[in-house]
Amino acid sequence: MISYWLMKSEPSSYSIDDLKSDKNTYWNGVRNFQARNFMRDTMRVGDQVLFYHSSAEPPGVAGVAQVSRAGYPDFTAWDKKDSHYDPKSKQENPLWYMVDIAFVEKFPRLIPLETLKANEKLLKGMPVLKKGMRLSVQPVEKKHFEWVRRCGKK
DNA sequence: GCCAACGTTGGC
DNA sequence: GCCAACGTTGGC
């Protein structure tokens, strides 16, 4: 059973184009328990991901990725020199987890957040539309994922 | 275990 | 760059 997700990234640090050229990447640096739990416990290889550009002009969904490795410890939390270093995470008892994601497609045109909002009725309950929603890894309903993907192909 | 203070996120 | 919303921290 495939699940669907939305993952946020600031394109100034990592964009859909970066993923396209890398083909695959590890999603390190998530330091939020809810997002960690999704990555550690729920995400499976093959799950489909909406790649969302946040703090961008405009913000919106830039393309699709898929999970290529299920949750495993975020080793950047152990690296003192890494900006995501967290002394509370131990090798023998990791605090933070990540997944790997692989590039699937970049939409011909980014779907702005504004467009998602304009279709609020169709996308009812989609987390990214909720005011104050800051979660960087969010579950998305299949029908919402498919609507966004169809919209992106147009 | 409450909650004020603080830091971060992210749209605008 | 502002600031609302929210998660986390730490004093009590």
Tab-separated table of N, CA and C (backbone and C1' of nucleotides) in Angstrom, chain C:
chain	number	residue	atom	x	y	z
C	1	DG	P	16.672	42.650	5.639
C	1	DG	O5'	15.630	43.255	6.659
C	1	DG	C5'	14.759	44.248	6.136
C	1	DG	C4'	13.423	44.026	6.733
C	1	DG	C3'	13.427	43.527	8.167
C	1	DG	O3'	12.289	44.118	8.751
C	1	DG	C1'	12.248	42.004	6.859
C	2	DC	P	12.087	44.391	10.238
C	2	DC	O5'	10.565	43.955	10.319
C	2	DC	C5'	9.629	44.540	9.407
C	2	DC	C4'	8.333	43.761	9.502
C	2	DC	C3'	7.951	43.364	10.926
C	2	DC	O3'	6.611	43.727	11.132
C	2	DC	C1'	7.953	41.457	9.500
C	3	DC	P	6.043	43.830	12.581
C	3	DC	O5'	5.318	42.416	12.724
C	3	DC	C5'	4.294	42.040	11.817
C	3	DC	C4'	3.977	40.572	12.044
C	3	DC	C3'	3.933	40.188	13.534
C	3	DC	O3'	2.911	39.239	13.713
C	3	DC	C1'	5.394	38.780	12.416
C	4	DA	P	1.708	39.568	14.643
C	4	DA	O5'	0.692	38.385	14.322
C	4	DA	C5'	0.307	38.147	12.976
C	4	DA	C4'	0.207	36.650	12.753
C	4	DA	C3'	-0.369	35.876	13.931
C	4	DA	O3'	-1.191	34.866	13.375
C	4	DA	C1'	1.812	35.078	13.469
C	5	DA	P	-2.054	33.911	14.250
C	5	DA	O5'	-1.188	32.584	14.235
C	5	DA	C5'	-0.980	31.919	12.999
C	5	DA	C4'	-0.051	30.767	13.256
C	5	DA	C3'	-0.466	29.889	14.434
C	5	DA	O3'	-0.526	28.567	13.949
C	5	DA	C1'	1.819	30.509	14.619
C	6	DC	P	-1.175	27.400	14.743
C	6	DC	O5'	0.094	26.676	15.339
C	6	DC	C5'	1.080	26.196	14.426
C	6	DC	C4'	2.365	25.993	15.164
C	6	DC	C3'	2.217	25.138	16.422
C	6	DC	O3'	2.904	23.935	16.181
C	6	DC	C1'	3.732	26.937	16.712
C	7	DG	P	2.751	22.651	17.084
C	7	DG	O5'	4.280	22.422	17.468
C	7	DG	C5'	5.253	22.375	16.426
C	7	DG	C4'	6.635	22.361	17.052
C	7	DG	C3'	6.787	21.402	18.220
C	7	DG	O3'	8.075	20.827	18.143
C	7	DG	C1'	7.224	23.620	18.946
C	8	DT	P	8.585	19.779	19.205
C	8	DT	O5'	9.511	20.695	20.128
C	8	DT	C5'	10.599	21.389	19.522
C	8	DT	C4'	11.342	22.150	20.598
C	8	DT	C3'	11.713	21.314	21.832
C	8	DT	O3'	13.095	21.530	22.040
C	8	DT	C1'	10.613	23.318	22.489
C	9	DT	P	13.879	20.797	23.201
C	9	DT	O5'	14.032	21.957	24.283
C	9	DT	C5'	14.547	23.222	23.878
C	9	DT	C4'	14.515	24.147	25.080
C	9	DT	C3'	15.011	23.500	26.378
C	9	DT	O3'	16.031	24.335	26.890
C	9	DT	C1'	12.893	24.530	26.708
C	10	DG	P	16.974	23.898	28.066
C	10	DG	O5'	16.328	24.670	29.304
C	10	DG	C5'	16.069	26.059	29.210
C	10	DG	C4'	15.291	26.466	30.455
C	10	DG	C3'	15.744	25.762	31.728
C	10	DG	O3'	15.609	26.671	32.798
C	10	DG	C1'	13.489	25.334	31.381
C	11	DG	P	16.542	26.551	34.063
C	11	DG	O5'	15.801	27.554	35.054
C	11	DG	C5'	15.224	28.757	34.549
C	11	DG	C4'	13.940	29.044	35.311
C	11	DG	C3'	13.998	28.760	36.814
C	11	DG	O3'	13.355	29.812	37.494
C	11	DG	C1'	12.228	27.528	35.838
C	12	DC	P	13.521	30.022	39.079
C	12	DC	O5'	12.237	29.317	39.693
C	12	DC	C5'	10.953	29.932	39.498
C	12	DC	C4'	9.884	28.933	39.769
C	12	DC	C3'	10.009	28.172	41.083
C	12	DC	O3'	9.376	28.908	42.128
C	12	DC	C1'	9.148	26.814	39.283
